[in-house]
Amino acid sequence: MLSSLSFHKDFSALRFSTHDIGVVGVSLKQSISAEAISALIFEPHNQDFTWVAQKPAELHLEIERENDHCFKVHVQATLVLNNTCVRCLKPVSKPFCLDFLIRMMEKKHLGLDDNYDSLAEGGSIEIDISKDDEDLVGYFSGTCIDLGIILRDQIFLEVPDYPQCDGAECSLPLSGIKGLNALDRDDERGNNPFVKLLKKT
Ligand SMILES: [Zn+2]
């Protein structure tokens, strides 16, 4: 079970109990520290090319209660992430905005819950993305909607697995760099192993 609190305590601000989401819903602006964002997306098996935030992320969140088992979540976020070019090892900076809607549905109500998840404290999050990448649907069990985990999933979809600078002097990769082996994996968008981990349907 993945909880954003296991990455950084600041994500407690992005965990919502469904009991606290009233009829009018929730709307808030939240700044998440660079340290917390970096902890959220740290890749322990790919430390040389892990993404790092150097500025706080600015989030705007809206949660709408559709019924007791279904919540519509709108996330807008502005982030600047840094990495190292896999070819020339110069710094790469990637500023980007996330803007997505995801419908979070309670598993038990849908008959999808299994005993293991229903026993897990705080519940769990799974995210499905339809083929056209437009209909985001997530499932939660228990009463906690953990937006930190959703944010993590969407950041990994946005950043390239092989960051490259656009410098004119960007050269061919150096051999024998620690960590390059870790990059020897399918480069297809969405095949990030962390994203796969989250899609254990
Ligand atoms: Zn480069």
PDB file of N, CA, C and O in Angstrom, residues 56-130:
ATOM      1  N   PRO A  56       9.217  25.345  -4.689  1.00  0.00           N
ATOM      2  CA  PRO A  56       7.965  24.738  -4.219  1.00  0.00           C
ATOM      3  C   PRO A  56       6.986  24.565  -5.382  1.00  0.00           C
ATOM      4  O   PRO A  56       7.040  25.330  -6.354  1.00  0.00           O
ATOM      5  N   ALA A  57       6.142  23.564  -5.292  1.00  0.00           N
ATOM      6  CA  ALA A  57       5.088  23.377  -6.297  1.00  0.00           C
ATOM      7  C   ALA A  57       3.841  24.111  -5.820  1.00  0.00           C
ATOM      8  O   ALA A  57       3.472  24.027  -4.653  1.00  0.00           O
ATOM      9  N   GLU A  58       3.223  24.847  -6.729  1.00  0.00           N
ATOM     10  CA  GLU A  58       1.988  25.558  -6.391  1.00  0.00           C
ATOM     11  C   GLU A  58       0.810  24.745  -6.911  1.00  0.00           C
ATOM     12  O   GLU A  58       0.713  24.465  -8.101  1.00  0.00           O
ATOM     13  N   LEU A  59      -0.067  24.374  -5.990  1.00  0.00           N
ATOM     14  CA  LEU A  59      -1.204  23.527  -6.362  1.00  0.00           C
ATOM     15  C   LEU A  59      -2.520  24.253  -6.155  1.00  0.00           C
ATOM     16  O   LEU A  59      -2.669  25.029  -5.202  1.00  0.00           O
ATOM     17  N   HIS A  60      -3.447  23.970  -7.042  1.00  0.00           N
ATOM     18  CA  HIS A  60      -4.825  24.399  -6.835  1.00  0.00           C
ATOM     19  C   HIS A  60      -5.692  23.149  -6.949  1.00  0.00           C
ATOM     20  O   HIS A  60      -5.679  22.455  -7.966  1.00  0.00           O
ATOM     21  N   LEU A  61      -6.415  22.840  -5.886  1.00  0.00           N
ATOM     22  CA  LEU A  61      -7.180  21.595  -5.830  1.00  0.00           C
ATOM     23  C   LEU A  61      -8.662  21.882  -5.670  1.00  0.00           C
ATOM     24  O   LEU A  61      -9.048  22.775  -4.914  1.00  0.00           O
ATOM     25  N   GLU A  62      -9.456  21.107  -6.374  1.00  0.00           N
ATOM     26  CA  GLU A  62     -10.897  21.156  -6.149  1.00  0.00           C
ATOM     27  C   GLU A  62     -11.417  19.735  -6.072  1.00  0.00           C
ATOM     28  O   GLU A  62     -11.111  18.906  -6.932  1.00  0.00           O
ATOM     29  N   ILE A  63     -12.142  19.456  -5.029  1.00  0.00           N
ATOM     30  CA  ILE A  63     -12.759  18.136  -4.892  1.00  0.00           C
ATOM     31  C   ILE A  63     -14.264  18.321  -4.809  1.00  0.00           C
ATOM     32  O   ILE A  63     -14.757  19.112  -4.005  1.00  0.00           O
ATOM     33  N   GLU A  64     -14.946  17.602  -5.664  1.00  0.00           N
ATOM     34  CA  GLU A  64     -16.404  17.713  -5.714  1.00  0.00           C
ATOM     35  C   GLU A  64     -17.002  16.366  -5.335  1.00  0.00           C
ATOM     36  O   GLU A  64     -16.582  15.321  -5.852  1.00  0.00           O
ATOM     37  N   ARG A  65     -17.946  16.386  -4.437  1.00  0.00           N
ATOM     38  CA  ARG A  65     -18.609  15.137  -4.037  1.00  0.00           C
ATOM     39  C   ARG A  65     -19.731  14.844  -5.023  1.00  0.00           C
ATOM     40  O   ARG A  65     -20.684  15.616  -5.142  1.00  0.00           O
ATOM     41  N   GLU A  66     -19.611  13.748  -5.764  1.00  0.00           N
ATOM     42  CA  GLU A  66     -20.694  13.366  -6.669  1.00  0.00           C
ATOM     43  C   GLU A  66     -21.707  12.523  -5.919  1.00  0.00           C
ATOM     44  O   GLU A  66     -22.896  12.669  -6.090  1.00  0.00           O
ATOM     45  N   ASN A  67     -21.207  11.628  -5.092  1.00  0.00           N
ATOM     46  CA  ASN A  67     -22.033  10.932  -4.105  1.00  0.00           C
ATOM     47  C   ASN A  67     -21.084  10.415  -3.037  1.00  0.00           C
ATOM     48  O   ASN A  67     -19.891  10.743  -3.058  1.00  0.00           O
ATOM     49  N   ASP A  68     -21.570   9.602  -2.124  1.00  0.00           N
ATOM     50  CA  ASP A  68     -20.719   9.173  -1.008  1.00  0.00           C
ATOM     51  C   ASP A  68     -19.557   8.290  -1.450  1.00  0.00           C
ATOM     52  O   ASP A  68     -18.613   8.067  -0.691  1.00  0.00           O
ATOM     53  N   HIS A  69     -19.615   7.783  -2.673  1.00  0.00           N
ATOM     54  CA  HIS A  69     -18.602   6.832  -3.125  1.00  0.00           C
ATOM     55  C   HIS A  69     -17.830   7.329  -4.341  1.00  0.00           C
ATOM     56  O   HIS A  69     -17.023   6.598  -4.890  1.00  0.00           O
ATOM     57  N   CYS A  70     -18.110   8.534  -4.765  1.00  0.00           N
ATOM     58  CA  CYS A  70     -17.488   9.030  -5.990  1.00  0.00           C
ATOM     59  C   CYS A  70     -17.182  10.521  -5.858  1.00  0.00           C
ATOM     60  O   CYS A  70     -18.065  11.314  -5.508  1.00  0.00           O
ATOM     61  N   PHE A  71     -15.936  10.865  -6.117  1.00  0.00           N
ATOM     62  CA  PHE A  71     -15.497  12.251  -5.954  1.00  0.00           C
ATOM     63  C   PHE A  71     -14.720  12.681  -7.199  1.00  0.00           C
ATOM     64  O   PHE A  71     -13.881  11.937  -7.703  1.00  0.00           O
ATOM     65  N   LYS A  72     -15.034  13.872  -7.669  1.00  0.00           N
ATOM     66  CA  LYS A  72     -14.338  14.391  -8.836  1.00  0.00           C
ATOM     67  C   LYS A  72     -13.240  15.341  -8.352  1.00  0.00           C
ATOM     68  O   LYS A  72     -13.508  16.263  -7.581  1.00  0.00           O
ATOM     69  N   VAL A  73     -12.018  15.078  -8.783  1.00  0.00           N
ATOM     70  CA  VAL A  73     -10.868  15.847  -8.295  1.00  0.00           C
ATOM     71  C   VAL A  73     -10.231  16.589  -9.468  1.00  0.00           C
ATOM     72  O   VAL A  73      -9.921  15.983 -10.498  1.00  0.00           O
ATOM     73  N   HIS A  74     -10.061  17.888  -9.301  1.00  0.00           N
ATOM     74  CA  HIS A  74      -9.398  18.697 -10.324  1.00  0.00           C
ATOM     75  C   HIS A  74      -8.094  19.215  -9.726  1.00  0.00           C
ATOM     76  O   HIS A  74      -8.091  19.854  -8.674  1.00  0.00           O
ATOM     77  N   VAL A  75      -6.998  18.913 -10.375  1.00  0.00           N
ATOM     78  CA  VAL A  75      -5.679  19.329  -9.871  1.00  0.00           C
ATOM     79  C   VAL A  75      -4.999  20.208 -10.910  1.00  0.00           C
ATOM     80  O   VAL A  75      -4.905  19.838 -12.080  1.00  0.00           O
ATOM     81  N   GLN A  76      -4.562  21.368 -10.472  1.00  0.00           N
ATOM     82  CA  GLN A  76      -3.695  22.204 -11.301  1.00  0.00           C
ATOM     83  C   GLN A  76      -2.416  22.430 -10.511  1.00  0.00           C
ATOM     84  O   GLN A  76      -2.466  22.764  -9.321  1.00  0.00           O
ATOM     85  N   ALA A  77      -1.285  22.230 -11.157  1.00  0.00           N
ATOM     86  CA  ALA A  77      -0.013  22.368 -10.437  1.00  0.00           C
ATOM     87  C   ALA A  77       1.034  22.972 -11.354  1.00  0.00           C
ATOM     88  O   ALA A  77       1.068  22.685 -12.552  1.00  0.00           O
ATOM     89  N   THR A  78       1.848  23.815 -10.800  1.00  0.00           N
ATOM     90  CA  THR A  78       2.983  24.382 -11.523  1.00  0.00           C
ATOM     91  C   THR A  78       4.255  23.876 -10.861  1.00  0.00           C
ATOM     92  O   THR A  78       4.432  24.045  -9.651  1.00  0.00           O
ATOM     93  N   LEU A  79       5.101  23.257 -11.653  1.00  0.00           N
ATOM     94  CA  LEU A  79       6.315  22.658 -11.092  1.00  0.00           C
ATOM     95  C   LEU A  79       7.535  22.998 -11.940  1.00  0.00           C
ATOM     96  O   LEU A  79       7.422  23.200 -13.155  1.00  0.00           O
ATOM     97  N   VAL A  80       8.679  23.031 -11.303  1.00  0.00           N
ATOM     98  CA  VAL A  80       9.954  23.085 -12.020  1.00  0.00           C
ATOM     99  C   VAL A  80      10.817  21.952 -11.469  1.00  0.00           C
ATOM    100  O   VAL A  80      11.118  21.925 -10.276  1.00  0.00           O
ATOM    101  N   LEU A  81      11.158  21.015 -12.350  1.00  0.00           N
ATOM    102  CA  LEU A  81      11.967  19.877 -11.907  1.00  0.00           C
ATOM    103  C   LEU A  81      13.308  19.878 -12.633  1.00  0.00           C
ATOM    104  O   LEU A  81      13.399  20.273 -13.796  1.00  0.00           O
ATOM    105  N   ASN A  82      14.308  19.427 -11.936  1.00  0.00           N
ATOM    106  CA  ASN A  82      15.656  19.402 -12.506  1.00  0.00           C
ATOM    107  C   ASN A  82      16.184  17.976 -12.535  1.00  0.00           C
ATOM    108  O   ASN A  82      15.848  17.161 -11.683  1.00  0.00           O
ATOM    109  N   ASN A  83      17.041  17.743 -13.529  1.00  0.00           N
ATOM    110  CA  ASN A  83      17.678  16.443 -13.643  1.00  0.00           C
ATOM    111  C   ASN A  83      19.025  16.655 -14.323  1.00  0.00           C
ATOM    112  O   ASN A  83      19.467  17.791 -14.509  1.00  0.00           O
ATOM    113  N   THR A  84      19.644  15.561 -14.723  1.00  0.00           N
ATOM    114  CA  THR A  84      20.938  15.621 -15.396  1.00  0.00           C
ATOM    115  C   THR A  84      20.765  15.024 -16.787  1.00  0.00           C
ATOM    116  O   THR A  84      20.116  13.988 -16.932  1.00  0.00           O
ATOM    117  N   CYS A  85      21.323  15.688 -17.785  1.00  0.00           N
ATOM    118  CA  CYS A  85      21.236  15.183 -19.165  1.00  0.00           C
ATOM    119  C   CYS A  85      21.926  13.819 -19.243  1.00  0.00           C
ATOM    120  O   CYS A  85      23.071  13.668 -18.805  1.00  0.00           O
ATOM    121  N   VAL A  86      21.240  12.812 -19.797  1.00  0.00           N
ATOM    122  CA  VAL A  86      21.826  11.468 -19.852  1.00  0.00           C
ATOM    123  C   VAL A  86      22.951  11.383 -20.883  1.00  0.00           C
ATOM    124  O   VAL A  86      23.707  10.417 -20.897  1.00  0.00           O
ATOM    125  N   ARG A  87      23.055  12.410 -21.747  1.00  0.00           N
ATOM    126  CA  ARG A  87      24.108  12.381 -22.769  1.00  0.00           C
ATOM    127  C   ARG A  87      25.366  13.120 -22.327  1.00  0.00           C
ATOM    128  O   ARG A  87      26.470  12.594 -22.441  1.00  0.00           O
ATOM    129  N   CYS A  88      25.196  14.339 -21.820  1.00  0.00           N
ATOM    130  CA  CYS A  88      26.389  15.139 -21.498  1.00  0.00           C
ATOM    131  C   CYS A  88      26.515  15.470 -20.017  1.00  0.00           C
ATOM    132  O   CYS A  88      27.483  16.100 -19.609  1.00  0.00           O
ATOM    133  N   LEU A  89      25.549  15.049 -19.234  1.00  0.00           N
ATOM    134  CA  LEU A  89      25.569  15.234 -17.773  1.00  0.00           C
ATOM    135  C   LEU A  89      25.451  16.693 -17.332  1.00  0.00           C
ATOM    136  O   LEU A  89      25.766  17.027 -16.190  1.00  0.00           O
ATOM    137  N   LYS A  90      25.004  17.559 -18.226  1.00  0.00           N
ATOM    138  CA  LYS A  90      24.732  18.934 -17.808  1.00  0.00           C
ATOM    139  C   LYS A  90      23.329  19.002 -17.188  1.00  0.00           C
ATOM    140  O   LYS A  90      22.489  18.151 -17.458  1.00  0.00           O
ATOM    141  N   PRO A  91      23.091  20.029 -16.362  1.00  0.00           N
ATOM    142  CA  PRO A  91      21.767  20.131 -15.738  1.00  0.00           C
ATOM    143  C   PRO A  91      20.654  20.354 -16.763  1.00  0.00           C
ATOM    144  O   PRO A  91      20.851  21.052 -17.755  1.00  0.00           O
ATOM    145  N   VAL A  92      19.524  19.734 -16.525  1.00  0.00           N
ATOM    146  CA  VAL A  92      18.332  19.901 -17.359  1.00  0.00           C
ATOM    147  C   VAL A  92      17.223  20.422 -16.447  1.00  0.00           C
ATOM    148  O   VAL A  92      17.023  19.892 -15.354  1.00  0.00           O
ATOM    149  N   SER A  93      16.537  21.450 -16.895  1.00  0.00           N
ATOM    150  CA  SER A  93      15.430  21.985 -16.112  1.00  0.00           C
ATOM    151  C   SER A  93      14.144  21.827 -16.903  1.00  0.00           C
ATOM    152  O   SER A  93      14.102  22.118 -18.093  1.00  0.00           O
ATOM    153  N   LYS A  94      13.108  21.335 -16.254  1.00  0.00           N
ATOM    154  CA  LYS A  94      11.835  21.138 -16.951  1.00  0.00           C
ATOM    155  C   LYS A  94      10.709  21.805 -16.175  1.00  0.00           C
ATOM    156  O   LYS A  94      10.195  21.249 -15.202  1.00  0.00           O
ATOM    157  N   PRO A  95      10.313  23.008 -16.594  1.00  0.00           N
ATOM    158  CA  PRO A  95       9.131  23.627 -15.993  1.00  0.00           C
ATOM    159  C   PRO A  95       7.880  23.111 -16.695  1.00  0.00           C
ATOM    160  O   PRO A  95       7.871  22.958 -17.926  1.00  0.00           O
ATOM    161  N   PHE A  96       6.846  22.790 -15.951  1.00  0.00           N
ATOM    162  CA  PHE A  96       5.614  22.349 -16.605  1.00  0.00           C
ATOM    163  C   PHE A  96       4.421  22.546 -15.688  1.00  0.00           C
ATOM    164  O   PHE A  96       4.562  22.760 -14.485  1.00  0.00           O
ATOM    165  N   CYS A  97       3.248  22.477 -16.306  1.00  0.00           N
ATOM    166  CA  CYS A  97       2.002  22.605 -15.565  1.00  0.00           C
ATOM    167  C   CYS A  97       1.215  21.316 -15.716  1.00  0.00           C
ATOM    168  O   CYS A  97       1.181  20.733 -16.796  1.00  0.00           O
ATOM    169  N   LEU A  98       0.619  20.899 -14.641  1.00  0.00           N
ATOM    170  CA  LEU A  98      -0.327  19.789 -14.695  1.00  0.00           C
ATOM    171  C   LEU A  98      -1.729  20.378 -14.564  1.00  0.00           C
ATOM    172  O   LEU A  98      -1.938  21.329 -13.806  1.00  0.00           O
ATOM    173  N   ASP A  99      -2.647  19.833 -15.291  1.00  0.00           N
ATOM    174  CA  ASP A  99      -4.043  20.273 -15.194  1.00  0.00           C
ATOM    175  C   ASP A  99      -4.890  19.070 -15.587  1.00  0.00           C
ATOM    176  O   ASP A  99      -5.001  18.739 -16.759  1.00  0.00           O
ATOM    177  N   PHE A 100      -5.421  18.376 -14.598  1.00  0.00           N
ATOM    178  CA  PHE A 100      -6.172  17.165 -14.935  1.00  0.00           C
ATOM    179  C   PHE A 100      -7.348  16.964 -13.984  1.00  0.00           C
ATOM    180  O   PHE A 100      -7.371  17.468 -12.866  1.00  0.00           O
ATOM    181  N   LEU A 101      -8.306  16.229 -14.502  1.00  0.00           N
ATOM    182  CA  LEU A 101      -9.481  15.820 -13.733  1.00  0.00           C
ATOM    183  C   LEU A 101      -9.389  14.314 -13.522  1.00  0.00           C
ATOM    184  O   LEU A 101      -9.075  13.578 -14.451  1.00  0.00           O
ATOM    185  N   ILE A 102      -9.645  13.883 -12.329  1.00  0.00           N
ATOM    186  CA  ILE A 102      -9.695  12.441 -12.089  1.00  0.00           C
ATOM    187  C   ILE A 102     -10.919  12.141 -11.232  1.00  0.00           C
ATOM    188  O   ILE A 102     -11.228  12.879 -10.297  1.00  0.00           O
ATOM    189  N   ARG A 103     -11.611  11.104 -11.608  1.00  0.00           N
ATOM    190  CA  ARG A 103     -12.781  10.695 -10.831  1.00  0.00           C
ATOM    191  C   ARG A 103     -12.352   9.567  -9.905  1.00  0.00           C
ATOM    192  O   ARG A 103     -11.882   8.524 -10.358  1.00  0.00           O
ATOM    193  N   MET A 104     -12.469   9.817  -8.597  1.00  0.00           N
ATOM    194  CA  MET A 104     -12.039   8.821  -7.612  1.00  0.00           C
ATOM    195  C   MET A 104     -13.259   8.056  -7.111  1.00  0.00           C
ATOM    196  O   MET A 104     -14.221   8.651  -6.618  1.00  0.00           O
ATOM    197  N   MET A 105     -13.198   6.738  -7.238  1.00  0.00           N
ATOM    198  CA  MET A 105     -14.341   5.911  -6.853  1.00  0.00           C
ATOM    199  C   MET A 105     -13.940   4.920  -5.772  1.00  0.00           C
ATOM    200  O   MET A 105     -12.838   4.362  -5.801  1.00  0.00           O
ATOM    201  N   GLU A 106     -14.847   4.709  -4.858  1.00  0.00           N
ATOM    202  CA  GLU A 106     -14.552   3.795  -3.754  1.00  0.00           C
ATOM    203  C   GLU A 106     -14.709   2.353  -4.217  1.00  0.00           C
ATOM    204  O   GLU A 106     -15.731   1.975  -4.809  1.00  0.00           O
ATOM    205  N   LYS A 107     -13.683   1.554  -3.965  1.00  0.00           N
ATOM    206  CA  LYS A 107     -13.654   0.193  -4.506  1.00  0.00           C
ATOM    207  C   LYS A 107     -14.758  -0.698  -3.947  1.00  0.00           C
ATOM    208  O   LYS A 107     -15.383  -1.449  -4.674  1.00  0.00           O
ATOM    209  N   LYS A 108     -14.954  -0.608  -2.648  1.00  0.00           N
ATOM    210  CA  LYS A 108     -15.908  -1.522  -2.017  1.00  0.00           C
ATOM    211  C   LYS A 108     -17.304  -1.350  -2.607  1.00  0.00           C
ATOM    212  O   LYS A 108     -18.025  -2.315  -2.868  1.00  0.00           O
ATOM    213  N   HIS A 109     -17.675  -0.085  -2.835  1.00  0.00           N
ATOM    214  CA  HIS A 109     -18.992   0.204  -3.387  1.00  0.00           C
ATOM    215  C   HIS A 109     -19.145  -0.390  -4.789  1.00  0.00           C
ATOM    216  O   HIS A 109     -20.241  -0.764  -5.206  1.00  0.00           O
ATOM    217  N   LEU A 110     -18.027  -0.474  -5.514  1.00  0.00           N
ATOM    218  CA  LEU A 110     -18.068  -1.021  -6.868  1.00  0.00           C
ATOM    219  C   LEU A 110     -17.927  -2.537  -6.873  1.00  0.00           C
ATOM    220  O   LEU A 110     -17.930  -3.171  -7.924  1.00  0.00           O
ATOM    221  N   GLY A 111     -17.758  -3.118  -5.673  1.00  0.00           N
ATOM    222  CA  GLY A 111     -17.554  -4.567  -5.597  1.00  0.00           C
ATOM    223  C   GLY A 111     -16.158  -4.982  -5.995  1.00  0.00           C
ATOM    224  O   GLY A 111     -15.902  -6.142  -6.317  1.00  0.00           O
ATOM    225  N   LEU A 112     -15.223  -4.009  -5.999  1.00  0.00           N
ATOM    226  CA  LEU A 112     -13.852  -4.314  -6.421  1.00  0.00           C
ATOM    227  C   LEU A 112     -12.922  -4.571  -5.241  1.00  0.00           C
ATOM    228  O   LEU A 112     -11.798  -5.000  -5.416  1.00  0.00           O
ATOM    229  N   ASP A 113     -13.425  -4.286  -4.059  1.00  0.00           N
ATOM    230  CA  ASP A 113     -12.532  -4.364  -2.905  1.00  0.00           C
ATOM    231  C   ASP A 113     -12.150  -5.805  -2.611  1.00  0.00           C
ATOM    232  O   ASP A 113     -12.936  -6.713  -2.761  1.00  0.00           O
ATOM    233  N   ASP A 114     -10.906  -5.982  -2.219  1.00  0.00           N
ATOM    234  CA  ASP A 114     -10.529  -7.286  -1.720  1.00  0.00           C
ATOM    235  C   ASP A 114     -10.224  -7.159  -0.228  1.00  0.00           C
ATOM    236  O   ASP A 114     -10.077  -6.085   0.308  1.00  0.00           O
ATOM    237  N   ASN A 115     -10.151  -8.288   0.426  1.00  0.00           N
ATOM    238  CA  ASN A 115     -10.026  -8.254   1.887  1.00  0.00           C
ATOM    239  C   ASN A 115      -8.765  -7.549   2.333  1.00  0.00           C
ATOM    240  O   ASN A 115      -8.743  -6.847   3.322  1.00  0.00           O
ATOM    241  N   TYR A 116      -7.702  -7.761   1.579  1.00  0.00           N
ATOM    242  CA  TYR A 116      -6.428  -7.172   1.985  1.00  0.00           C
ATOM    243  C   TYR A 116      -6.541  -5.646   2.032  1.00  0.00           C
ATOM    244  O   TYR A 116      -6.162  -5.011   3.004  1.00  0.00           O
ATOM    245  N   ASP A 117      -7.081  -5.070   0.970  1.00  0.00           N
ATOM    246  CA  ASP A 117      -7.160  -3.613   0.913  1.00  0.00           C
ATOM    247  C   ASP A 117      -8.108  -3.052   1.966  1.00  0.00           C
ATOM    248  O   ASP A 117      -7.868  -1.995   2.524  1.00  0.00           O
ATOM    249  N   SER A 118      -9.200  -3.777   2.213  1.00  0.00           N
ATOM    250  CA  SER A 118     -10.165  -3.228   3.153  1.00  0.00           C
ATOM    251  C   SER A 118      -9.607  -3.223   4.570  1.00  0.00           C
ATOM    252  O   SER A 118     -10.037  -2.459   5.413  1.00  0.00           O
ATOM    253  N   LEU A 119      -8.598  -4.073   4.805  1.00  0.00           N
ATOM    254  CA  LEU A 119      -7.988  -4.096   6.127  1.00  0.00           C
ATOM    255  C   LEU A 119      -6.879  -3.058   6.267  1.00  0.00           C
ATOM    256  O   LEU A 119      -6.476  -2.702   7.356  1.00  0.00           O
ATOM    257  N   ALA A 120      -6.392  -2.583   5.131  1.00  0.00           N
ATOM    258  CA  ALA A 120      -5.248  -1.668   5.178  1.00  0.00           C
ATOM    259  C   ALA A 120      -5.662  -0.330   5.772  1.00  0.00           C
ATOM    260  O   ALA A 120      -6.653   0.257   5.379  1.00  0.00           O
ATOM    261  N   GLU A 121      -4.882   0.114   6.682  1.00  0.00           N
ATOM    262  CA  GLU A 121      -5.181   1.383   7.346  1.00  0.00           C
ATOM    263  C   GLU A 121      -5.041   2.533   6.350  1.00  0.00           C
ATOM    264  O   GLU A 121      -4.040   2.655   5.653  1.00  0.00           O
ATOM    265  N   GLY A 122      -6.044   3.375   6.296  1.00  0.00           N
ATOM    266  CA  GLY A 122      -5.959   4.539   5.410  1.00  0.00           C
ATOM    267  C   GLY A 122      -6.312   4.224   3.973  1.00  0.00           C
ATOM    268  O   GLY A 122      -6.461   5.122   3.162  1.00  0.00           O
ATOM    269  N   GLY A 123      -6.449   2.952   3.639  1.00  0.00           N
ATOM    270  CA  GLY A 123      -6.865   2.584   2.296  1.00  0.00           C
ATOM    271  C   GLY A 123      -5.737   2.674   1.292  1.00  0.00           C
ATOM    272  O   GLY A 123      -4.580   2.911   1.620  1.00  0.00           O
ATOM    273  N   SER A 124      -6.066   2.457   0.040  1.00  0.00           N
ATOM    274  CA  SER A 124      -5.056   2.485  -1.008  1.00  0.00           C
ATOM    275  C   SER A 124      -5.611   3.200  -2.230  1.00  0.00           C
ATOM    276  O   SER A 124      -6.801   3.449  -2.336  1.00  0.00           O
ATOM    277  N   ILE A 125      -4.712   3.517  -3.134  1.00  0.00           N
ATOM    278  CA  ILE A 125      -5.084   4.260  -4.337  1.00  0.00           C
ATOM    279  C   ILE A 125      -4.605   3.479  -5.557  1.00  0.00           C
ATOM    280  O   ILE A 125      -3.483   2.996  -5.591  1.00  0.00           O
ATOM    281  N   GLU A 126      -5.478   3.358  -6.533  1.00  0.00           N
ATOM    282  CA  GLU A 126      -5.049   2.819  -7.820  1.00  0.00           C
ATOM    283  C   GLU A 126      -5.557   3.752  -8.894  1.00  0.00           C
ATOM    284  O   GLU A 126      -6.611   4.354  -8.748  1.00  0.00           O
ATOM    285  N   ILE A 127      -4.804   3.861  -9.961  1.00  0.00           N
ATOM    286  CA  ILE A 127      -5.194   4.791 -11.013  1.00  0.00           C
ATOM    287  C   ILE A 127      -5.236   4.076 -12.353  1.00  0.00           C
ATOM    288  O   ILE A 127      -4.313   3.368 -12.720  1.00  0.00           O
ATOM    289  N   ASP A 128      -6.324   4.262 -13.055  1.00  0.00           N
ATOM    290  CA  ASP A 128      -6.483   3.729 -14.408  1.00  0.00           C
ATOM    291  C   ASP A 128      -6.491   4.893 -15.370  1.00  0.00           C
ATOM    292  O   ASP A 128      -7.102   5.910 -15.108  1.00  0.00           O
ATOM    293  N   ILE A 129      -5.851   4.708 -16.473  1.00  0.00           N
ATOM    294  CA  ILE A 129      -5.906   5.752 -17.485  1.00  0.00           C
ATOM    295  C   ILE A 129      -6.388   5.095 -18.770  1.00  0.00           C
ATOM    296  O   ILE A 129      -5.807   4.129 -19.234  1.00  0.00           O
ATOM    297  N   SER A 130      -7.445   5.625 -19.316  1.00  0.00           N
ATOM    298  CA  SER A 130      -7.960   5.028 -20.536  1.00  0.00           C
ATOM    299  C   SER A 130      -6.995   5.311 -21.682  1.00  0.00           C
ATOM    300  O   SER A 130      -6.125   6.162 -21.583  1.00  0.00           O
TER     301      SER A 130
END
